[in-house]
Amino acid sequence: RHGLLPSMIETTTLIYAAGFLGMLFGIPPCLRLLGREDEGRHYGVLLVIPGFAALMYLLMTLGIGEMAFQGYDVPITRYIDWLVTTPVLVGYAAYVAGMGRGAVWGLAGADALMILFGTAALALSPPTQWMAFALSAFCHLALLVALYGPVRQAALDRLPARRRLARLLINHVGLLWIAYPIVWVFGPGLQVVSSVGIAVMITYMDVVAKVPYVYFVYRASETMAEEAASETATAPAGPEEAVALSP
Ligand code: RET
């Protein structure tokens, strides 16, 4: 190594350390949300998003989980992070939009399958690797169809602040995530971009996928609570009250 960096420190170590620090920024809004409620539910699950990712980035910084697949370096901790946190990102967006329990779990499950097939694609060698990739991409497509179909539709029936948050989360997930399979093709797939280059891109994308997401929820939480409270305060006003109030 002839770069400016001390030869004892790997470039990826610095990148993953930056990712770890980035993820820490997502923790304070999640902790503040612990003191609030959303329609009687607590926000606890959101802490998993930056919390688990920070832990996995810490392990990557320490070089734990670094593996070689077809001679290409990939930290398996990245896939463990995705397996745990991306179902929460998708499932929570669907929950905000007002989807039922079954649909939320169904989407989270399809997401987990996407990551598992992606992990299989890493482990397999060329011809079959692309079959696993295709299965993963199919799951991704199914998620996009669901997000821009029934999930967006469900959001239309929500109160304004909640509807706005649901749309924002749908678009944040729907648009940014498209970059992941593309990056994968040039990285572990065709191996035309070095694993260091991929580490830079993925770390940046992971922080952007997670930290703003929890801030969006945090920012909307107060207005959502207010609008829900004023809704329940006015909702019981039936025809009798309407008559009593009319001149
Ligand atoms: C893989 C490879 C196989 C094809 C597809 C993939 C999609 C991955 C995605 C990952 C999203 C990760 C996020 C992380 C946040 O920190 C597994 C790369 C479709 C969409 C949002």
PDB file of N, CA, C and O and ligand atoms in Angstrom, residues 23 79 81-82 85-86 89 114-115 118 133 136-137 140 177 180-181 184 205-206 209-210, ligand 1:
ATOM      1  N   MET A  23     -24.671   5.192  11.705  1.00  0.00           N
ATOM      2  CA  MET A  23     -25.829   4.492  12.281  1.00  0.00           C
ATOM      3  C   MET A  23     -26.154   5.008  13.681  1.00  0.00           C
ATOM      4  O   MET A  23     -27.323   5.041  14.076  1.00  0.00           O
ATOM      5  N   TYR A  79     -25.144  -9.083   5.339  1.00  0.00           N
ATOM      6  CA  TYR A  79     -26.370  -9.815   5.005  1.00  0.00           C
ATOM      7  C   TYR A  79     -27.191 -10.130   6.247  1.00  0.00           C
ATOM      8  O   TYR A  79     -28.416 -10.182   6.193  1.00  0.00           O
ATOM      9  N   ASP A  81     -27.273  -8.133   8.861  1.00  0.00           N
ATOM     10  CA  ASP A  81     -27.895  -6.825   9.105  1.00  0.00           C
ATOM     11  C   ASP A  81     -29.155  -6.699   8.244  1.00  0.00           C
ATOM     12  O   ASP A  81     -30.254  -6.443   8.756  1.00  0.00           O
ATOM     13  N   TRP A  82     -29.018  -6.929   6.950  1.00  0.00           N
ATOM     14  CA  TRP A  82     -30.159  -6.785   6.033  1.00  0.00           C
ATOM     15  C   TRP A  82     -31.284  -7.741   6.399  1.00  0.00           C
ATOM     16  O   TRP A  82     -32.457  -7.373   6.322  1.00  0.00           O
ATOM     17  N   THR A  85     -32.904  -6.114   9.608  1.00  0.00           N
ATOM     18  CA  THR A  85     -33.431  -4.741   9.572  1.00  0.00           C
ATOM     19  C   THR A  85     -34.327  -4.410   8.377  1.00  0.00           C
ATOM     20  O   THR A  85     -35.232  -3.607   8.516  1.00  0.00           O
ATOM     21  N   THR A  86     -34.077  -5.015   7.202  1.00  0.00           N
ATOM     22  CA  THR A  86     -34.914  -4.625   6.056  1.00  0.00           C
ATOM     23  C   THR A  86     -36.376  -5.095   6.192  1.00  0.00           C
ATOM     24  O   THR A  86     -37.269  -4.360   5.767  1.00  0.00           O
ATOM     25  N   LEU A  89     -37.961  -2.284   8.028  1.00  0.00           N
ATOM     26  CA  LEU A  89     -38.159  -1.089   7.190  1.00  0.00           C
ATOM     27  C   LEU A  89     -39.409  -1.232   6.313  1.00  0.00           C
ATOM     28  O   LEU A  89     -40.231  -0.316   6.220  1.00  0.00           O
ATOM     29  N   MET A 114     -36.070 -12.382   0.055  1.00  0.00           N
ATOM     30  CA  MET A 114     -35.210 -11.655  -0.894  1.00  0.00           C
ATOM     31  C   MET A 114     -33.752 -11.669  -0.412  1.00  0.00           C
ATOM     32  O   MET A 114     -32.831 -11.948  -1.189  1.00  0.00           O
ATOM     33  N   ILE A 115     -33.566 -11.394   0.876  1.00  0.00           N
ATOM     34  CA  ILE A 115     -32.209 -11.359   1.422  1.00  0.00           C
ATOM     35  C   ILE A 115     -31.608 -12.769   1.469  1.00  0.00           C
ATOM     36  O   ILE A 115     -30.427 -12.964   1.142  1.00  0.00           O
ATOM     37  N   GLY A 118     -30.561 -13.757  -1.903  1.00  0.00           N
ATOM     38  CA  GLY A 118     -29.367 -12.971  -2.219  1.00  0.00           C
ATOM     39  C   GLY A 118     -28.126 -13.565  -1.569  1.00  0.00           C
ATOM     40  O   GLY A 118     -27.038 -13.578  -2.160  1.00  0.00           O
ATOM     41  N   PHE A 133     -30.120 -15.181  -7.780  1.00  0.00           N
ATOM     42  CA  PHE A 133     -30.273 -13.726  -7.965  1.00  0.00           C
ATOM     43  C   PHE A 133     -31.675 -13.410  -8.505  1.00  0.00           C
ATOM     44  O   PHE A 133     -32.353 -12.488  -8.027  1.00  0.00           O
ATOM     45  N   SER A 136     -34.296 -13.749  -5.881  1.00  0.00           N
ATOM     46  CA  SER A 136     -34.223 -12.598  -4.985  1.00  0.00           C
ATOM     47  C   SER A 136     -34.849 -11.369  -5.648  1.00  0.00           C
ATOM     48  O   SER A 136     -35.646 -10.649  -5.032  1.00  0.00           O
ATOM     49  N   ALA A 137     -34.502 -11.151  -6.912  1.00  0.00           N
ATOM     50  CA  ALA A 137     -35.030  -9.998  -7.648  1.00  0.00           C
ATOM     51  C   ALA A 137     -36.550 -10.106  -7.809  1.00  0.00           C
ATOM     52  O   ALA A 137     -37.263  -9.098  -7.781  1.00  0.00           O
ATOM     53  N   HIS A 140     -38.024  -8.909  -4.680  1.00  0.00           N
ATOM     54  CA  HIS A 140     -37.910  -7.448  -4.653  1.00  0.00           C
ATOM     55  C   HIS A 140     -39.033  -6.823  -5.482  1.00  0.00           C
ATOM     56  O   HIS A 140     -39.681  -5.863  -5.056  1.00  0.00           O
ATOM     57  N   TRP A 177     -33.900   1.462  -2.727  1.00  0.00           N
ATOM     58  CA  TRP A 177     -33.545   0.037  -2.720  1.00  0.00           C
ATOM     59  C   TRP A 177     -33.226  -0.508  -4.103  1.00  0.00           C
ATOM     60  O   TRP A 177     -32.588  -1.546  -4.233  1.00  0.00           O
ATOM     61  N   TYR A 180     -29.631  -1.431  -4.849  1.00  0.00           N
ATOM     62  CA  TYR A 180     -28.937  -2.588  -4.262  1.00  0.00           C
ATOM     63  C   TYR A 180     -28.670  -3.737  -5.243  1.00  0.00           C
ATOM     64  O   TYR A 180     -27.526  -4.191  -5.351  1.00  0.00           O
ATOM     65  N   PRO A 181     -29.703  -4.223  -5.962  1.00  0.00           N
ATOM     66  CA  PRO A 181     -29.390  -5.302  -6.914  1.00  0.00           C
ATOM     67  C   PRO A 181     -28.434  -4.858  -8.022  1.00  0.00           C
ATOM     68  O   PRO A 181     -27.639  -5.672  -8.505  1.00  0.00           O
ATOM     69  N   TRP A 184     -25.049  -4.982  -6.660  1.00  0.00           N
ATOM     70  CA  TRP A 184     -24.682  -6.401  -6.483  1.00  0.00           C
ATOM     71  C   TRP A 184     -24.176  -7.019  -7.793  1.00  0.00           C
ATOM     72  O   TRP A 184     -23.206  -7.774  -7.808  1.00  0.00           O
ATOM     73  N   MET A 205     -25.248   3.816   1.142  1.00  0.00           N
ATOM     74  CA  MET A 205     -26.659   3.495   0.906  1.00  0.00           C
ATOM     75  C   MET A 205     -27.357   3.010   2.174  1.00  0.00           C
ATOM     76  O   MET A 205     -28.499   3.392   2.446  1.00  0.00           O
ATOM     77  N   ASP A 206     -26.676   2.187   2.961  1.00  0.00           N
ATOM     78  CA  ASP A 206     -27.272   1.663   4.200  1.00  0.00           C
ATOM     79  C   ASP A 206     -27.599   2.797   5.179  1.00  0.00           C
ATOM     80  O   ASP A 206     -28.671   2.806   5.791  1.00  0.00           O
ATOM     81  N   ALA A 209     -30.491   4.695   3.857  1.00  0.00           N
ATOM     82  CA  ALA A 209     -31.739   3.922   3.944  1.00  0.00           C
ATOM     83  C   ALA A 209     -32.307   3.930   5.360  1.00  0.00           C
ATOM     84  O   ALA A 209     -33.521   3.835   5.542  1.00  0.00           O
ATOM     85  N   LYS A 210     -31.433   4.028   6.362  1.00  0.00           N
ATOM     86  CA  LYS A 210     -31.891   3.841   7.738  1.00  0.00           C
ATOM     87  C   LYS A 210     -32.057   5.118   8.546  1.00  0.00           C
ATOM     88  O   LYS A 210     -33.084   5.309   9.207  1.00  0.00           O
TER      89      LYS A 210
HETATM   90  C1  RET B   1     -29.486  -8.409  -3.312  1.00  0.00           C
HETATM   91  C2  RET B   1     -28.897  -9.363  -4.362  1.00  0.00           C
HETATM   92  C3  RET B   1     -29.855 -10.166  -5.082  1.00  0.00           C
HETATM   93  C4  RET B   1     -30.929  -9.347  -5.735  1.00  0.00           C
HETATM   94  C5  RET B   1     -31.502  -8.306  -4.842  1.00  0.00           C
HETATM   95  C6  RET B   1     -30.841  -7.845  -3.719  1.00  0.00           C
HETATM   96  C7  RET B   1     -31.512  -6.766  -2.959  1.00  0.00           C
HETATM   97  C8  RET B   1     -31.128  -6.231  -1.827  1.00  0.00           C
HETATM   98  C9  RET B   1     -31.747  -5.108  -1.155  1.00  0.00           C
HETATM   99  C10 RET B   1     -31.153  -4.690  -0.007  1.00  0.00           C
HETATM  100  C11 RET B   1     -31.548  -3.584   0.790  1.00  0.00           C
HETATM  101  C12 RET B   1     -30.806  -3.250   1.843  1.00  0.00           C
HETATM  102  C13 RET B   1     -31.035  -2.138   2.705  1.00  0.00           C
HETATM  103  C14 RET B   1     -30.197  -1.978   3.751  1.00  0.00           C
HETATM  104  C15 RET B   1     -30.307  -0.960   4.701  1.00  0.00           C
HETATM  105  O1  RET B   1     -29.466  -0.762   5.494  1.00  0.00           O
HETATM  106  C16 RET B   1     -29.619  -9.192  -2.012  1.00  0.00           C
HETATM  107  C17 RET B   1     -28.463  -7.328  -3.170  1.00  0.00           C
HETATM  108  C18 RET B   1     -32.840  -7.770  -5.244  1.00  0.00           C
HETATM  109  C19 RET B   1     -32.938  -4.452  -1.726  1.00  0.00           C
HETATM  110  C20 RET B   1     -32.128  -1.199   2.474  1.00  0.00           C
END
